[in-house]
Amino acid sequence: MPTDLLVLGTGVTGRQTIRYLQTHPARGSFTFSIAGRSQSKLDVLVSELALPKDVDVLLVDVKNVDQVEAAVKTAKVVLNTVGPYWLHGTPVVGACVRNGVNYVDLTGEAHWVKDIIQAYDYYATKTHSIIVPCCGLDCIPSDITTYLSRKTIASSDRDAFVPIGKSISACKFSGIMSGGTASTIITAMESVPPATRKWANSSYALSPVVGTPNGPFRFVYSLTLPFSSRTLVGGHHMMSQVDRAIVQRSWGLFEYNAITSPNKETQRARYGRDFEYAEFMITPSKIYGFLFSVGLMLGMMSLFVPGLSYFVKKLLPQPGDGLKDADVQKGFLDITNVTTSASGKAHAVTTFKAKGDPGYYLSCIMLAECALALLPSETHKLPKFAQRGGVLTPATAFGDVIVDRLNKTGVFKVESELIAAKDRVY
């Protein structure tokens, strides 16, 4: 039966996404179906969430191309929560592109995103399929705060293009690593060719335009807020590679659009050629930041050591492991982005805050709101560039739309402030 949304996956994130959609304030304005490979798990999900009969239940194994194709044809937007995407995501994206269906997911795998860009970006523009990977904790907070900071700085001059320079996000959150995330890390280490990983993590690997090369690995970061004595310090952020790759793709798509469709609107949407992006995890001190970075590096290296890697994998959460429904609202997410104009005269401070487990709860809300923004009745609100289709990013696909949607949930608070005078104290 035709439906607006199709949620793929019955794991923890799939379950929370379905729960959120079922209780959404606008529930009467859209329909959705759920799909998974286990009939028993689907039955339990329907029973526990008390899903009404108008929610279709489909038996779909993402490894079965025919089942995927048939399921995708019933929907207008697919929400894919089945990872690791390197192993299971490509057939779903392919089916969406072939059938002109829009798509969102929760991947944090830059190497896989690189693959689907090469395989489907151009094709998707011909079928007008809007493909937006990384619509959760990876990478909406980083991508959207950078976008919003750029927009805020642009407001300092309503006529001329104001290029931005450095953009840095300081991240702090409390939550539980999911079994899916752990599985994704292990898959990346064991199944993805080293050359592919290295290529995907290189400077501007996902961007159609090459920008300023990434700096070297840093053990300690420091960020002083504009015209303030407050300084945030920290260490390497585990998700920084994919976050930076997506932010750089947004930069590249805006630059490319300004080159191929030059006008005042596309010129003002650009970040500028001096743009650089970095992010870090906030810690109590620089010493803690250094130790955090070292610990993270040693932990990742241990996965390559025969024998030791076996025990490390046993300590990590397993696929399907996760929080109980009653616990998903525990935790928080707090991102502060500071972006400076290339001239150094204007600064923007953008904050992205929310309460709840970042991976299990907040990511599912972000995913669902992105999907709802891609319904045919809503796509006219999206940026013109997004409406043509392609493999896009949260910033280029949604822009202000997702900022407004998240703020209206009452769970998120996304704000941006222009700071251009030395008498301001933040």
PDB file of C-alpha atoms in Angstrom, residues 5 53 99 139 142 152 154 210 236 249 257 265 277 319 330 378 393 401 413:
ATOM      1  CA  LEU A   5       7.364   7.363   4.938  1.00  0.00           C
ATOM      2  CA  LYS A  53      -3.676  -0.917  11.633  1.00  0.00           C
ATOM      3  CA  ASN A  99      12.407   5.302  -8.402  1.00  0.00           C
ATOM      4  CA  CYS A 139      26.518  15.189  11.117  1.00  0.00           C
ATOM      5  CA  SER A 142      28.312  20.271  12.939  1.00  0.00           C
ATOM      6  CA  THR A 152      24.618  35.101  10.654  1.00  0.00           C
ATOM      7  CA  ALA A 154      26.336  37.329   6.074  1.00  0.00           C
ATOM      8  CA  VAL A 210      39.020  21.495  -3.375  1.00  0.00           C
ATOM      9  CA  HIS A 236      40.226  14.989  19.504  1.00  0.00           C
ATOM     10  CA  ARG A 249      30.989  18.841   1.114  1.00  0.00           C
ATOM     11  CA  ASN A 257      26.483  26.201  -7.208  1.00  0.00           C
ATOM     12  CA  GLU A 265      21.718  34.554  -4.081  1.00  0.00           C
ATOM     13  CA  TYR A 277      36.671  23.771   9.669  1.00  0.00           C
ATOM     14  CA  PRO A 319      24.397  -4.697  17.649  1.00  0.00           C
ATOM     15  CA  LYS A 330      18.640  10.900  29.715  1.00  0.00           C
ATOM     16  CA  GLU A 378       7.037  20.189   1.963  1.00  0.00           C
ATOM     17  CA  THR A 393      24.189  17.258   3.001  1.00  0.00           C
ATOM     18  CA  VAL A 401      13.993  24.365   7.250  1.00  0.00           C
ATOM     19  CA  LYS A 413      17.375  24.882  20.919  1.00  0.00           C
TER      20      LYS A 413
END
